[in-house]
PDB file of C-alpha atoms in Angstrom:
ATOM      1  CA  MET H 481      34.033  -4.595  -6.228  1.00 47.00           C
ATOM      2  CA  VAL H 482      34.153  -1.235  -3.794  1.00 48.00           C
ATOM      3  CA  ASP H 483      33.834   2.524  -4.801  1.00 56.00           C
ATOM      4  CA  GLN H 484      37.130   4.358  -4.176  1.00 62.00           C
ATOM      5  CA  GLY H 485      36.416   6.595  -1.242  1.00 63.00           C
ATOM      6  CA  LYS H 486      32.684   4.773   0.084  1.00 62.00           C
ATOM      7  CA  PRO H 487      32.584   2.155   2.452  1.00 61.00           C
ATOM      8  CA  ASP H 488      31.936  -1.459   1.970  1.00 63.00           C
ATOM      9  CA  ARG H 489      28.308  -1.855   3.140  1.00 60.00           C
ATOM     10  CA  ARG H 490      28.528  -5.616   3.736  1.00 61.00           C
ATOM     11  CA  THR H 491      30.849  -4.921   6.545  1.00 66.00           C
ATOM     12  CA  ARG H 492      28.868  -1.982   8.180  1.00 62.00           C
ATOM     13  CA  LYS H 493      26.516  -2.455  11.227  1.00 64.00           C
ATOM     14  CA  PHE H 494      22.312  -1.835  11.565  1.00 59.00           C
ATOM     15  CA  SER H 495      22.967   1.070  13.429  1.00 64.00           C
ATOM     16  CA  GLU H 496      26.070   2.769  11.601  1.00 69.00           C
ATOM     17  CA  VAL H 497      23.661   2.927   8.313  1.00 63.00           C
ATOM     18  CA  VAL H 498      21.956   6.291   8.081  1.00 67.00           C
ATOM     19  CA  PRO H 499      19.694   6.630   5.416  1.00 65.00           C
ATOM     20  CA  PRO H 500      18.651   9.013   2.783  1.00 64.00           C
ATOM     21  CA  LYS H 501      16.606  11.915   4.060  1.00 66.00           C
ATOM     22  CA  PRO H 502      13.732  12.867   1.336  1.00 60.00           C
ATOM     23  CA  PRO H 503      13.294  15.842   0.701  1.00 58.00           C
ATOM     24  CA  SER H 504      12.041  18.528   3.411  1.00 57.00           C
ATOM     25  CA  THR H 505       9.786  20.595   0.889  1.00 52.00           C
ATOM     26  CA  ILE H 506       7.529  17.808  -0.550  1.00 50.00           C
ATOM     27  CA  ARG H 507       4.785  16.072   1.938  1.00 48.00           C
ATOM     28  CA  LEU H 508       2.046  14.295   1.540  1.00 48.00           C
ATOM     29  CA  THR H 509      -0.064  15.701  -1.021  1.00 46.00           C
ATOM     30  CA  ASN H 510      -3.211  15.795  -2.902  1.00 45.00           C
ATOM     31  CA  ARG H 511      -2.518  17.161  -6.190  1.00 48.00           C
ATOM     32  CA  GLY H 512      -6.412  18.133  -6.750  1.00 50.00           C
ATOM     33  CA  VAL H 513      -9.071  16.646  -8.769  1.00 50.00           C
ATOM     34  CA  PRO H 514     -11.968  18.021  -9.390  1.00 51.00           C
ATOM     35  CA  PRO H 515     -14.841  16.082  -7.083  1.00 50.00           C
ATOM     36  CA  VAL H 516     -16.982  14.284  -8.649  1.00 54.00           C
ATOM     37  CA  ARG H 517     -20.740  14.327  -7.561  1.00 65.00           C
ATOM     38  CA  ASN H 518     -22.124  12.305  -5.056  1.00 76.00           C
ATOM     39  CA  LEU H 519     -19.178  10.218  -3.914  1.00 82.00           C
ATOM     40  CA  GLY H 520     -19.524   9.794  -0.227  1.00 83.00           C
ATOM     41  CA  PRO H 521     -16.188   9.466   1.726  1.00 85.00           C
ATOM     42  CA  LEU H 522     -14.510   8.414  -1.624  1.00 88.00           C
ATOM     43  CA  GLU H 523     -14.272  11.870  -3.124  1.00 85.00           C
ATOM     44  CA  GLN H 524     -11.406  12.780  -0.403  1.00 87.00           C
ATOM     45  CA  LEU H 525      -9.642   9.952  -2.299  1.00 90.00           C
ATOM     46  CA  LEU H 526      -9.461  11.323  -5.927  1.00 90.00           C
ATOM     47  CA  GLY H 527      -6.056  12.963  -7.045  1.00 91.00           C
ATOM     48  CA  VAL H 528      -2.612  11.453  -6.462  1.00 93.00           C
ATOM     49  CA  TRP H 529      -1.152  11.405  -3.346  1.00 93.00           C
ATOM     50  CA  THR H 530       2.842  10.466  -3.009  1.00 92.00           C
ATOM     51  CA  GLY H 531       4.991   9.915   0.284  1.00 91.00           C
ATOM     52  CA  LEU H 532       8.651  10.265  -0.324  1.00 90.00           C
ATOM     53  CA  GLY H 533      11.077   8.260   2.001  1.00 89.00           C
ATOM     54  CA  THR H 534       8.265   7.883   4.158  1.00 89.00           C
ATOM     55  CA  GLY H 535       7.546   4.407   4.408  1.00 91.00           C
ATOM     56  CA  TRP H 536      10.029   1.374   6.302  1.00 91.00           C
ATOM     57  CA  ASN H 537       9.230  -2.180   6.308  1.00 90.00           C
ATOM     58  CA  MET H 538      11.367  -4.985   8.151  1.00 92.00           C
ATOM     59  CA  ILE H 539      10.917  -8.537   7.309  1.00 92.00           C
ATOM     60  CA  ALA H 540      12.532 -11.716   7.744  1.00 90.00           C
ATOM     61  CA  LEU H 541      13.410 -14.117   4.738  1.00 87.00           C
ATOM     62  CA  PRO H 542      14.608 -17.386   4.320  1.00 85.00           C
ATOM     63  CA  PHE H 543      18.864 -17.043   3.762  1.00 80.00           C
ATOM     64  CA  HIS H 544      19.128 -20.166   1.592  1.00 76.00           C
ATOM     65  CA  ASN H 545      22.895 -19.713   1.491  1.00 71.00           C
ATOM     66  CA  ALA H 546      23.492 -19.341   4.799  1.00 72.00           C
ATOM     67  CA  PRO H 547      25.609 -22.065   6.890  1.00 70.00           C
ATOM     68  CA  ALA H 548      24.183 -24.262   8.957  1.00 72.00           C
ATOM     69  CA  PRO H 549      23.122 -23.159  12.660  1.00 72.00           C
ATOM     70  CA  PRO H 550      24.341 -22.636  15.227  1.00 72.00           C
ATOM     71  CA  ALA H 551      27.309 -20.346  12.822  1.00 68.00           C
ATOM     72  CA  GLY H 552      24.553 -19.561  10.738  1.00 71.00           C
ATOM     73  CA  PHE H 553      21.623 -18.740   9.907  1.00 76.00           C
ATOM     74  CA  LYS H 554      18.352 -19.828   8.358  1.00 82.00           C
ATOM     75  CA  PHE H 555      16.374 -15.920   8.075  1.00 84.00           C
ATOM     76  CA  ARG H 556      18.001 -12.977   7.146  1.00 86.00           C
ATOM     77  CA  VAL H 557      16.333  -9.576   8.752  1.00 89.00           C
ATOM     78  CA  LEU H 558      15.718  -6.893   5.388  1.00 90.00           C
ATOM     79  CA  MET H 559      14.991  -3.559   6.423  1.00 92.00           C
ATOM     80  CA  ASN H 560      14.133  -0.942   3.606  1.00 91.00           C
ATOM     81  CA  GLN H 561      12.847   2.273   3.390  1.00 92.00           C
ATOM     82  CA  TYR H 562      10.434   2.966   0.807  1.00 93.00           C
ATOM     83  CA  SER H 563       8.503   5.959  -1.204  1.00 92.00           C
ATOM     84  CA  GLU H 564       4.728   5.159  -2.182  1.00 93.00           C
ATOM     85  CA  GLU H 565       2.504   6.418  -4.544  1.00 93.00           C
ATOM     86  CA  LEU H 566      -1.395   6.131  -4.353  1.00 94.00           C
ATOM     87  CA  THR H 567      -3.484   7.425  -7.119  1.00 94.00           C
ATOM     88  CA  PHE H 568      -7.645   7.342  -6.938  1.00 94.00           C
ATOM     89  CA  THR H 569      -9.217   7.847 -10.024  1.00 91.00           C
ATOM     90  CA  PHE H 570     -12.889   7.902 -10.416  1.00 89.00           C
ATOM     91  CA  VAL H 571     -14.525   5.463 -12.941  1.00 85.00           C
ATOM     92  CA  ASP H 572     -18.539   5.470 -12.405  1.00 82.00           C
ATOM     93  CA  ASP H 573     -21.147   6.569 -10.603  1.00 78.00           C
ATOM     94  CA  ASP H 574     -24.960   5.180  -9.783  1.00 76.00           C
ATOM     95  CA  VAL H 575     -23.869   1.480 -11.213  1.00 76.00           C
ATOM     96  CA  PRO H 576     -26.643  -0.836 -10.499  1.00 77.00           C
ATOM     97  CA  ASN H 577     -25.657  -4.250  -8.610  1.00 75.00           C
ATOM     98  CA  ARG H 578     -28.188  -6.486  -7.230  1.00 73.00           C
ATOM     99  CA  GLY H 579     -28.066  -6.833  -3.394  1.00 66.00           C
ATOM    100  CA  LEU H 580     -29.132  -8.943  -0.611  1.00 67.00           C
ATOM    101  CA  LEU H 581     -33.721  -9.205  -0.365  1.00 67.00           C
ATOM    102  CA  ARG H 582     -34.146  -7.319   2.552  1.00 65.00           C
ATOM    103  CA  PRO H 583     -36.966  -8.335   5.140  1.00 68.00           C
ATOM    104  CA  GLY H 584     -39.860  -5.994   4.396  1.00 70.00           C
ATOM    105  CA  GLN H 585     -38.711  -4.488   1.384  1.00 68.00           C
ATOM    106  CA  THR H 586     -38.798  -5.308  -2.306  1.00 69.00           C
ATOM    107  CA  ASP H 587     -36.292  -3.244  -3.596  1.00 67.00           C
ATOM    108  CA  PHE H 588     -32.753  -4.815  -3.228  1.00 71.00           C
ATOM    109  CA  ALA H 589     -30.882  -2.878  -6.156  1.00 76.00           C
ATOM    110  CA  GLN H 590     -27.332  -1.279  -4.925  1.00 79.00           C
ATOM    111  CA  PHE H 591     -26.348   1.512  -6.629  1.00 81.00           C
ATOM    112  CA  VAL H 592     -22.150   1.737  -6.699  1.00 84.00           C
ATOM    113  CA  VAL H 593     -19.816   4.474  -6.693  1.00 85.00           C
ATOM    114  CA  THR H 594     -16.459   3.034  -8.037  1.00 87.00           C
ATOM    115  CA  VAL H 595     -13.113   4.386  -7.504  1.00 91.00           C
ATOM    116  CA  ASP H 596     -10.078   2.694  -8.865  1.00 93.00           C
ATOM    117  CA  TYR H 597      -6.641   3.284  -6.976  1.00 95.00           C
ATOM    118  CA  GLN H 598      -2.898   2.290  -7.481  1.00 95.00           C
ATOM    119  CA  GLN H 599      -0.478   1.729  -5.747  1.00 95.00           C
ATOM    120  CA  LYS H 600       3.137   1.676  -6.222  1.00 94.00           C
ATOM    121  CA  ILE H 601       6.347   1.251  -3.730  1.00 93.00           C
ATOM    122  CA  ALA H 602       9.533   1.918  -4.621  1.00 92.00           C
ATOM    123  CA  GLN H 603      12.841   1.379  -2.677  1.00 92.00           C
ATOM    124  CA  VAL H 604      14.864   4.288  -1.466  1.00 92.00           C
ATOM    125  CA  PHE H 605      17.438   2.668   0.212  1.00 91.00           C
ATOM    126  CA  ALA H 606      17.403  -1.430   1.797  1.00 91.00           C
ATOM    127  CA  GLU H 607      19.905  -3.111   3.973  1.00 90.00           C
ATOM    128  CA  ASP H 608      19.705  -7.098   5.274  1.00 87.00           C
ATOM    129  CA  ARG H 609      21.597  -8.802   8.342  1.00 83.00           C
ATOM    130  CA  PRO H 610      23.270 -11.211   7.990  1.00 80.00           C
ATOM    131  CA  ASP H 611      24.593  -9.531   4.782  1.00 79.00           C
ATOM    132  CA  SER H 612      22.962 -11.881   1.515  1.00 79.00           C
ATOM    133  CA  GLY H 613      25.416 -10.103  -1.041  1.00 82.00           C
ATOM    134  CA  GLY H 614      23.509  -7.393  -2.437  1.00 83.00           C
ATOM    135  CA  LEU H 615      19.979  -9.893  -2.459  1.00 84.00           C
ATOM    136  CA  ALA H 616      18.537  -6.606  -0.497  1.00 86.00           C
ATOM    137  CA  GLY H 617      18.252  -4.468  -4.298  1.00 86.00           C
ATOM    138  CA  GLN H 618      18.978  -1.420  -5.869  1.00 86.00           C
ATOM    139  CA  ASN H 619      17.626   1.805  -4.156  1.00 86.00           C
ATOM    140  CA  GLY H 620      14.547   2.685  -7.016  1.00 84.00           C
ATOM    141  CA  LEU H 621      13.819  -1.028  -7.166  1.00 87.00           C
ATOM    142  CA  PRO H 622      10.184  -1.635  -7.430  1.00 90.00           C
ATOM    143  CA  ILE H 623       9.022  -3.683  -4.519  1.00 90.00           C
ATOM    144  CA  HIS H 624       5.000  -3.515  -4.670  1.00 91.00           C
ATOM    145  CA  HIS H 625       2.236  -2.528  -7.364  1.00 94.00           C
ATOM    146  CA  GLU H 626      -1.493  -3.028  -6.011  1.00 95.00           C
ATOM    147  CA  PRO H 627      -4.312  -2.546  -8.692  1.00 95.00           C
ATOM    148  CA  GLY H 628      -8.008  -2.586  -6.679  1.00 96.00           C
ATOM    149  CA  LEU H 629     -11.705  -0.876  -6.662  1.00 93.00           C
ATOM    150  CA  TRP H 630     -13.290   0.962  -3.344  1.00 92.00           C
ATOM    151  CA  LEU H 631     -17.246   0.518  -4.060  1.00 88.00           C
ATOM    152  CA  TYR H 632     -19.581   3.465  -2.194  1.00 87.00           C
ATOM    153  CA  GLU H 633     -22.673   1.305  -1.631  1.00 84.00           C
ATOM    154  CA  LYS H 634     -24.670   5.266  -1.667  1.00 80.00           C
ATOM    155  CA  ASN H 635     -28.275   3.784  -1.117  1.00 74.00           C
ATOM    156  CA  ARG H 636     -28.045   1.726   2.094  1.00 66.00           C
ATOM    157  CA  ARG H 637     -26.664   1.793   4.921  1.00 60.00           C
ATOM    158  CA  SER H 638     -25.139  -1.204   7.876  1.00 57.00           C
ATOM    159  CA  GLN H 639     -28.484  -0.350   9.824  1.00 54.00           C
ATOM    160  CA  ASP H 640     -30.693  -0.508   7.060  1.00 55.00           C
ATOM    161  CA  ASP H 641     -29.677  -4.547   7.399  1.00 53.00           C
ATOM    162  CA  GLN H 642     -31.070  -5.769   9.875  1.00 56.00           C
ATOM    163  CA  ILE H 643     -30.022  -9.247   9.782  1.00 53.00           C
ATOM    164  CA  LYS H 644     -29.970 -11.776  12.485  1.00 57.00           C
ATOM    165  CA  GLY H 645     -29.008 -15.273  11.172  1.00 55.00           C
ATOM    166  CA  ASP H 646     -31.950 -17.716   9.598  1.00 51.00           C
ATOM    167  CA  VAL H 647     -34.975 -15.305  11.166  1.00 51.00           C
ATOM    168  CA  VAL H 648     -36.418 -13.505   8.234  1.00 48.00           C
TER     169      VAL H 648
END
């Protein structure tokens, strides 16, 4: 069904698509969380970072309902613009962890800083070709969520590890 006054999306070409512009007053920012001591390089990440309408993605997806070639395609190309939010939260400091026994050293404990992250991505605009009849999804559709941890080993550096194969 076509809304009155709006062109039918199914007949447009990619060259005719004008994606919505993100608000000009909002930029990628860190809302500023007070830093926790001794986080090393992870200290700069703490807070909430947002990019509104700044991401682009293009992917080929199977197109199961398409007519057989040469009349149709086995894949469709999905292009979407997205907004992203990354949240970095301090979890713990000086977490003891057993590490590798290094040649000439008796202390193999690692002390780790832990920072949790959550990444959320929501679609701003999407279109696919050939048109799939709505499989591209609606604006605002959540399309990715990723949780995880970043670890920073405080008391060891890669140059401390002089491991060369099986040589001790």
